[in-house]
mmCIF file of C-alpha atoms in Angstrom:
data_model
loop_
_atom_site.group_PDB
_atom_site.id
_atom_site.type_symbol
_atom_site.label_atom_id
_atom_site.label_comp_id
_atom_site.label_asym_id
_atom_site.label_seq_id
_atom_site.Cartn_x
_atom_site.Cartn_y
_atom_site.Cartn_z
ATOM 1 C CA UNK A 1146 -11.335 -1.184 -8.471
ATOM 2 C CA UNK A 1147 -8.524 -3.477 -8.304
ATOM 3 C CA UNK A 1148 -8.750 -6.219 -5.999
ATOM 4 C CA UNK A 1149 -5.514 -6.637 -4.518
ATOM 5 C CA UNK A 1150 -2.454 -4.504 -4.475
ATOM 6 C CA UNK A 1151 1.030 -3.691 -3.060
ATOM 7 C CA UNK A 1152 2.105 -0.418 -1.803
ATOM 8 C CA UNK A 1153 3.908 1.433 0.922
ATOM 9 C CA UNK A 1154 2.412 2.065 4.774
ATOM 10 C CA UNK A 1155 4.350 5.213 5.893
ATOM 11 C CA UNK A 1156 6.672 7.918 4.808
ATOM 12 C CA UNK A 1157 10.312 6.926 5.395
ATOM 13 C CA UNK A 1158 13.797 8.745 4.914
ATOM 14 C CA UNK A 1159 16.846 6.619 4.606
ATOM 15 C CA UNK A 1160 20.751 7.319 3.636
ATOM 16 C CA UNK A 1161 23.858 5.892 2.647
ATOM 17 C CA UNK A 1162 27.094 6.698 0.883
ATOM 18 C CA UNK A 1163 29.222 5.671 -1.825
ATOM 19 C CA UNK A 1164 32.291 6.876 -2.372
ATOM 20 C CA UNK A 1165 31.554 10.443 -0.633
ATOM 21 C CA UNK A 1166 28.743 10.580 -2.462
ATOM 22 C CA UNK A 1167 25.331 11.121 -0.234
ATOM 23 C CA UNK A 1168 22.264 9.572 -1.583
ATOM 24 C CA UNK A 1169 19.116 10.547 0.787
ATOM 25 C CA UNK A 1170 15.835 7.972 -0.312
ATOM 26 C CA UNK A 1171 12.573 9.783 0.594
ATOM 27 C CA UNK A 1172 9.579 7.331 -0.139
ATOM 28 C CA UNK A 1173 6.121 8.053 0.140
ATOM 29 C CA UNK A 1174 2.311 6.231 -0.445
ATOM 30 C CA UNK A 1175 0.502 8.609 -2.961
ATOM 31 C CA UNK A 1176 -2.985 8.398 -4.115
ATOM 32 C CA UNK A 1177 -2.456 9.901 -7.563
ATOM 33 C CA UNK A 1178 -0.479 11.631 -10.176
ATOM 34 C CA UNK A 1179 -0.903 14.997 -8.479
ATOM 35 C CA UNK A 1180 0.065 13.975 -5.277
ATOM 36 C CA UNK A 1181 3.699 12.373 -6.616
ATOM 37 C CA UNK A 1182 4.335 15.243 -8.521
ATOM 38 C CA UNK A 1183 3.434 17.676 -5.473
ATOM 39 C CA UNK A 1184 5.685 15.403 -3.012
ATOM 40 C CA UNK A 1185 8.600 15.306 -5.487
ATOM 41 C CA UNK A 1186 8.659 18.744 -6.008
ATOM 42 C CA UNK A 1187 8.248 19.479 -1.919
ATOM 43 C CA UNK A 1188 11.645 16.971 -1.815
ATOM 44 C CA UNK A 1189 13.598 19.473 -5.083
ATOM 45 C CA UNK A 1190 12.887 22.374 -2.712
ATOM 46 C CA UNK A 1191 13.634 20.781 0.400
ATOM 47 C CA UNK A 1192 16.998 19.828 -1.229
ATOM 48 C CA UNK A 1193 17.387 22.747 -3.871
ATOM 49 C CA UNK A 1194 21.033 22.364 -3.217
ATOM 50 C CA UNK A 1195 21.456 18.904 -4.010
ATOM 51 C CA UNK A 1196 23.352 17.569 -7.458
ATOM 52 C CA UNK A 1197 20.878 15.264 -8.401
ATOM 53 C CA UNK A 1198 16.931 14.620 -7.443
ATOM 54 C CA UNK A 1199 16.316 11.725 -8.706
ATOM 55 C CA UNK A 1200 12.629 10.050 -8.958
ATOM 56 C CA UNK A 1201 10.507 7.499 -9.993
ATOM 57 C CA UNK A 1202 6.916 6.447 -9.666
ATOM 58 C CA UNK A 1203 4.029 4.108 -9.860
ATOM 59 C CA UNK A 1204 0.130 4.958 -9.982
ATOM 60 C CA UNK A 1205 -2.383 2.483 -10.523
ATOM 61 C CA UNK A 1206 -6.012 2.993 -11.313
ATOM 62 C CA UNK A 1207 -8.158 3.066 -15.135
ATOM 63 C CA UNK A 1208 -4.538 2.555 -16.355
ATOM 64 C CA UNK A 1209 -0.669 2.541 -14.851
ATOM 65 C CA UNK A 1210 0.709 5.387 -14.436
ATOM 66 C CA UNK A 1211 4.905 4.719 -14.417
ATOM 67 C CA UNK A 1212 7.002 7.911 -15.028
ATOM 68 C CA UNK A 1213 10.950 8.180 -13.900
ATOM 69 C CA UNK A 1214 13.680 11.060 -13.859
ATOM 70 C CA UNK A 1215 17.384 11.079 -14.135
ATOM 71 C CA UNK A 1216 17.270 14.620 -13.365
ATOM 72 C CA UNK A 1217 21.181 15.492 -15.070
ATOM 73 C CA UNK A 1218 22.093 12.014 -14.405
ATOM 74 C CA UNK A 1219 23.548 9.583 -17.526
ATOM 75 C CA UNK A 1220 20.143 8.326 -19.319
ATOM 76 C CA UNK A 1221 19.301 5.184 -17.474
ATOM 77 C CA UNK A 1222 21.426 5.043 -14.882
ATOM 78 C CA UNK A 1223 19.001 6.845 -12.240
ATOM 79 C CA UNK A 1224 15.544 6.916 -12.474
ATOM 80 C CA UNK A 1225 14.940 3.647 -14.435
ATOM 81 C CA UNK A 1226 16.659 1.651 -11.720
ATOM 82 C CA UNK A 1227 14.400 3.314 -9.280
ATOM 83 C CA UNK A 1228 11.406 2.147 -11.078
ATOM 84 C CA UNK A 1229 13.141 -1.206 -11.922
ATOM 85 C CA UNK A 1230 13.293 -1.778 -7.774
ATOM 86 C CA UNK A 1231 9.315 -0.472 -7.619
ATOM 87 C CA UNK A 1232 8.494 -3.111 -10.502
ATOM 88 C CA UNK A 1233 10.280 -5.725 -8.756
ATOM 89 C CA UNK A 1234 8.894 -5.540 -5.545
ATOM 90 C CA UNK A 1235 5.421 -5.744 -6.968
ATOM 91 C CA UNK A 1236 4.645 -1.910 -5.315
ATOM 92 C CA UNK A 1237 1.649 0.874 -6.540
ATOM 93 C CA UNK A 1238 0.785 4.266 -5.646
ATOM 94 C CA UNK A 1239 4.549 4.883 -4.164
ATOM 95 C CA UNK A 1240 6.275 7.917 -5.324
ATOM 96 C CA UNK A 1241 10.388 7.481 -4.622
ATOM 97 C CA UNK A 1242 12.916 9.862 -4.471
ATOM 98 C CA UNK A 1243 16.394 9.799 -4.626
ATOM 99 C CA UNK A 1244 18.660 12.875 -3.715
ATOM 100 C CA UNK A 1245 22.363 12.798 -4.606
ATOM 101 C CA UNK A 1246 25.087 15.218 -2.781
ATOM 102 C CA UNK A 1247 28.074 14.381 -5.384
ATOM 103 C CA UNK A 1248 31.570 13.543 -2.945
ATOM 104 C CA UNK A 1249 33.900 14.050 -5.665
ATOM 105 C CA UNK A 1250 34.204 10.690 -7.210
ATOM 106 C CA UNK A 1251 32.566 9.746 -10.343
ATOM 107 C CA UNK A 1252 30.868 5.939 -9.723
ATOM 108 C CA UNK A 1253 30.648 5.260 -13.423
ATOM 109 C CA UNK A 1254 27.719 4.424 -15.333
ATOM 110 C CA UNK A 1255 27.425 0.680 -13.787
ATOM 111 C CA UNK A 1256 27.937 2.211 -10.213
ATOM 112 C CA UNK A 1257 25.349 4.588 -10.679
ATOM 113 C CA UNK A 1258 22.917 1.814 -11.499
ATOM 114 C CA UNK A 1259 23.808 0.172 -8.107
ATOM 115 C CA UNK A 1260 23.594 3.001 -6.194
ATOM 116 C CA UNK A 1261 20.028 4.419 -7.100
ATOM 117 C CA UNK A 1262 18.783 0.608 -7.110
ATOM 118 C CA UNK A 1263 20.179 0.300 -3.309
ATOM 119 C CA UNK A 1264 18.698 3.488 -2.523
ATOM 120 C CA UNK A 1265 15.501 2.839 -4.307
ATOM 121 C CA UNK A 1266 15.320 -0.677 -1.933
ATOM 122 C CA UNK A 1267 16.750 0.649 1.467
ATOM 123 C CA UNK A 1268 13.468 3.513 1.206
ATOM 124 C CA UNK A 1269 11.001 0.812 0.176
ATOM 125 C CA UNK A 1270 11.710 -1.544 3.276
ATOM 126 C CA UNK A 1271 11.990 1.532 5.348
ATOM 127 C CA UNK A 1272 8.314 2.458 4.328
ATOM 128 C CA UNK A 1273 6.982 -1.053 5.243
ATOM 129 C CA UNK A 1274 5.722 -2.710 1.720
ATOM 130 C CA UNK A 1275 1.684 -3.914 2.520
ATOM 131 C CA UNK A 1276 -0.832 -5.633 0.697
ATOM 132 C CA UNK A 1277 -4.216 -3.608 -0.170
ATOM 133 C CA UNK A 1278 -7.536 -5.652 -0.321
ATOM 134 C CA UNK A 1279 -10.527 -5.185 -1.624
ATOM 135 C CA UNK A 1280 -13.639 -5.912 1.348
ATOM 136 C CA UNK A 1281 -17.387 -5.859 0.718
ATOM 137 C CA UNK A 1282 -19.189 -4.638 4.069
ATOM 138 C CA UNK A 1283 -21.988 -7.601 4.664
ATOM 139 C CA UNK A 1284 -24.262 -6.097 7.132
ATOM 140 C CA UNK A 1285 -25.999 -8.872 9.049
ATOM 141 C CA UNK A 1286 -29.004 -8.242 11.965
ATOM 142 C CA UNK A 1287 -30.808 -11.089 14.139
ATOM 143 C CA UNK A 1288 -32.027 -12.235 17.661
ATOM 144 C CA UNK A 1289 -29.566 -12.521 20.809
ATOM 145 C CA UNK A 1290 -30.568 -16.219 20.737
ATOM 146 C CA UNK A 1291 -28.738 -16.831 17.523
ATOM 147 C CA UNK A 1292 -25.540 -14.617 17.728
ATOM 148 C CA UNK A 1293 -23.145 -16.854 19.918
ATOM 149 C CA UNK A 1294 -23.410 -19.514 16.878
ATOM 150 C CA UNK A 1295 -22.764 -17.190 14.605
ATOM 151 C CA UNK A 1296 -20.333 -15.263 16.093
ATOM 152 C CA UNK A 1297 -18.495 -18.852 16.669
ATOM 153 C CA UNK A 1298 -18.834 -19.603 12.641
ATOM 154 C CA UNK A 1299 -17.346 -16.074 11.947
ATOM 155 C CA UNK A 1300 -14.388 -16.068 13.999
ATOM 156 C CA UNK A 1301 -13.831 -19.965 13.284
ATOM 157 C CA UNK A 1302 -13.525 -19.300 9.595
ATOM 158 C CA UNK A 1303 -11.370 -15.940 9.499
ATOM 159 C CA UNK A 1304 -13.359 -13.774 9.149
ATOM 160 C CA UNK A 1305 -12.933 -10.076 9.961
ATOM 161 C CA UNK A 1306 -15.347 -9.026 12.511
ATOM 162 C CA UNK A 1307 -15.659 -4.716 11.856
ATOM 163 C CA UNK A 1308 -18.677 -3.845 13.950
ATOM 164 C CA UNK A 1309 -20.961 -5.032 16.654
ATOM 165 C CA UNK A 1310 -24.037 -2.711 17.748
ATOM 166 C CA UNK A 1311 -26.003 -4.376 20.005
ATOM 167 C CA UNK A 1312 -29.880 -2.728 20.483
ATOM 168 C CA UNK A 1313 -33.328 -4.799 20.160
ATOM 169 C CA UNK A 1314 -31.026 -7.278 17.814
ATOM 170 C CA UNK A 1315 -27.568 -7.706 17.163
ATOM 171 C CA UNK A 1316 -26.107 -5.781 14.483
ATOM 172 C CA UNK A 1317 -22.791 -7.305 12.965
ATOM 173 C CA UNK A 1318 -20.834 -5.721 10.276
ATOM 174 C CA UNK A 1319 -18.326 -8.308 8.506
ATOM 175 C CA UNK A 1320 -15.528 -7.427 5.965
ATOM 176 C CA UNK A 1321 -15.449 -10.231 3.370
ATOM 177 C CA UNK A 1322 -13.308 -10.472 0.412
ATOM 178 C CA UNK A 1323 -14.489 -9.037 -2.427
ATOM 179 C CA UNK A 1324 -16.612 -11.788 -4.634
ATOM 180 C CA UNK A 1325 -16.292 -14.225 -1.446
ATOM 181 C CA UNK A 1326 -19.933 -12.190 -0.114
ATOM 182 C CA UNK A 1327 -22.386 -14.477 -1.678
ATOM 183 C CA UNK A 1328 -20.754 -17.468 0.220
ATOM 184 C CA UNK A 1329 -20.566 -16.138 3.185
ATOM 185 C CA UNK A 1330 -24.573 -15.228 2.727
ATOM 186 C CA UNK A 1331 -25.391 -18.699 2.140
ATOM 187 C CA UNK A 1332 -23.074 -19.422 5.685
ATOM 188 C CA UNK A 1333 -25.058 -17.178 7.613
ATOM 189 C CA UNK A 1334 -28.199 -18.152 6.253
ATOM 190 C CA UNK A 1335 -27.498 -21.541 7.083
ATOM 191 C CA UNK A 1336 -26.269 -21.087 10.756
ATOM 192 C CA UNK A 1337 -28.949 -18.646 11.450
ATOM 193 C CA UNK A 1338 -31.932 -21.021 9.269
ATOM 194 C CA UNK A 1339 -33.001 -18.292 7.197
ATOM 195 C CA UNK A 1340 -33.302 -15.693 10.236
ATOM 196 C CA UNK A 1341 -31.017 -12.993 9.937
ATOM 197 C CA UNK A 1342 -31.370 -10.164 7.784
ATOM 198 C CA UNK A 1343 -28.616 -9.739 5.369
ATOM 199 C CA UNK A 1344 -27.017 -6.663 3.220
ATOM 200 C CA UNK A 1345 -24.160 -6.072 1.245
ATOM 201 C CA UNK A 1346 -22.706 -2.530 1.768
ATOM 202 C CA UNK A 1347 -19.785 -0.446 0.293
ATOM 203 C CA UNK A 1348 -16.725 -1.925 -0.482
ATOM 204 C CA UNK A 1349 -13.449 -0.760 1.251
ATOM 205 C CA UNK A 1350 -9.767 -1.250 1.440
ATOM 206 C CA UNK A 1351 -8.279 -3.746 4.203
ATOM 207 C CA UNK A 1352 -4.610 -3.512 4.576
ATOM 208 C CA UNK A 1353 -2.113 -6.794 5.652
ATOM 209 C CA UNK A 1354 1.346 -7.259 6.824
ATOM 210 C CA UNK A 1355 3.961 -9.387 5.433
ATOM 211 C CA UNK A 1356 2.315 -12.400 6.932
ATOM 212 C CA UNK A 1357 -1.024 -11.630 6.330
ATOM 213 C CA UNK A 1358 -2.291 -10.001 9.227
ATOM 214 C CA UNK A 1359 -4.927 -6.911 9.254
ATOM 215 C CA UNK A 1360 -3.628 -3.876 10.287
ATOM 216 C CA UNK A 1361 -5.200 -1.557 12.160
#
């Protein structure tokens, strides 16, 4: 599993035009190679009419997946610019698509470049671009009498708080960065002197804002 990664938060639409022309940016986080292909193809049919459908994607995983389309376009003027913007801005598992409505004008092989690049960008802001890391669930259990220290140490240092159960003991689950666990272990086991019981659980996905902030 990869440890960190950027990719997209939500669906977004977004349009502009050049020179008559409409280009309509549909952008969306995908999971896999299926699911790009299935949303690009929803996009052809939802604009069967269109000149041009445009797309390009990225899929990490075992190995990148990168594929790109000028669909009728001049080679490399479409579709590699698309992926050029996805490259640039550092984003995975996004699937972008581009729809042209020609106005009349030809834009000329440099304009074309521009014009899927722009629309390529303006969808890839519009979806929100968010950092994906990698957590390791440390499940920690001990007396009342302990957890307001602990609890203090947690929160003083960062870290993300996912669960409290309280029953006989005091049941906290703790998202920790992935290969950060065993220091936080020897933390705990410090503030607690040896008396809490500790487990590491699955791993899981976190995702941050632009500034670093959990969301959700």
């Amino acid at each position: 599993m990869i440890s960190e990664y950027k990719t997209v938060l939500n669906t977004a639409v977004t349009e502009f035009e050049e020179k008559k022309s409409r280009f309509i940016t549909n952008v969306k986080p995908v999971s896999s190679e299926e699911d790009a292909v299935e949303f690009i193809n929803e996009i052809k049919s939802r604009h069967w009419n269109a000149t041009h459908n445009v797309y390009a994607y990225s899929i990490s995983g075992d190995s990148l997946i990168q594929r790109y389309s000028d669909d009728g376009e001049p080679s490399g003027t479409a579709g590699m610019p698309a992926l050029e913007v996805i490259r640039r801005m550092g984003v995975q598992n996004v699937a972008v698509v581009v729809t042209r409505y020609f106005g009349g004008t030809l834009l000329g092989a440099s304009g074309l470049i521009r014009a899927y690049s722009h629309g390529a960008s303006l969808g890839l802001e519009a979806a929100e671009v968010v950092t994906r890391k990698l957590c390791v669930n440390v499940n920690i259990m001990l007396e009342y009498t302990l957890f307001g220290k602990l609890q203090n140490m947690l929160m003083t240092n960062n870290n993300i708080i996912k669960d409290t159960q309280y029953g006989q003991d005091v049941e906290i689950t703790v998202l920790i960065e992935d290969g950060r666990e065993e220091a936080l272990i020897r933390e705990v086991v410090e503030n607690t002197n040896g008396r809490a019981i500790i487990g590491c659980g699955e791993k899981e996905y976190i995702t941050l804002d632009g500034e670093g902030k959990v969301i959700g």
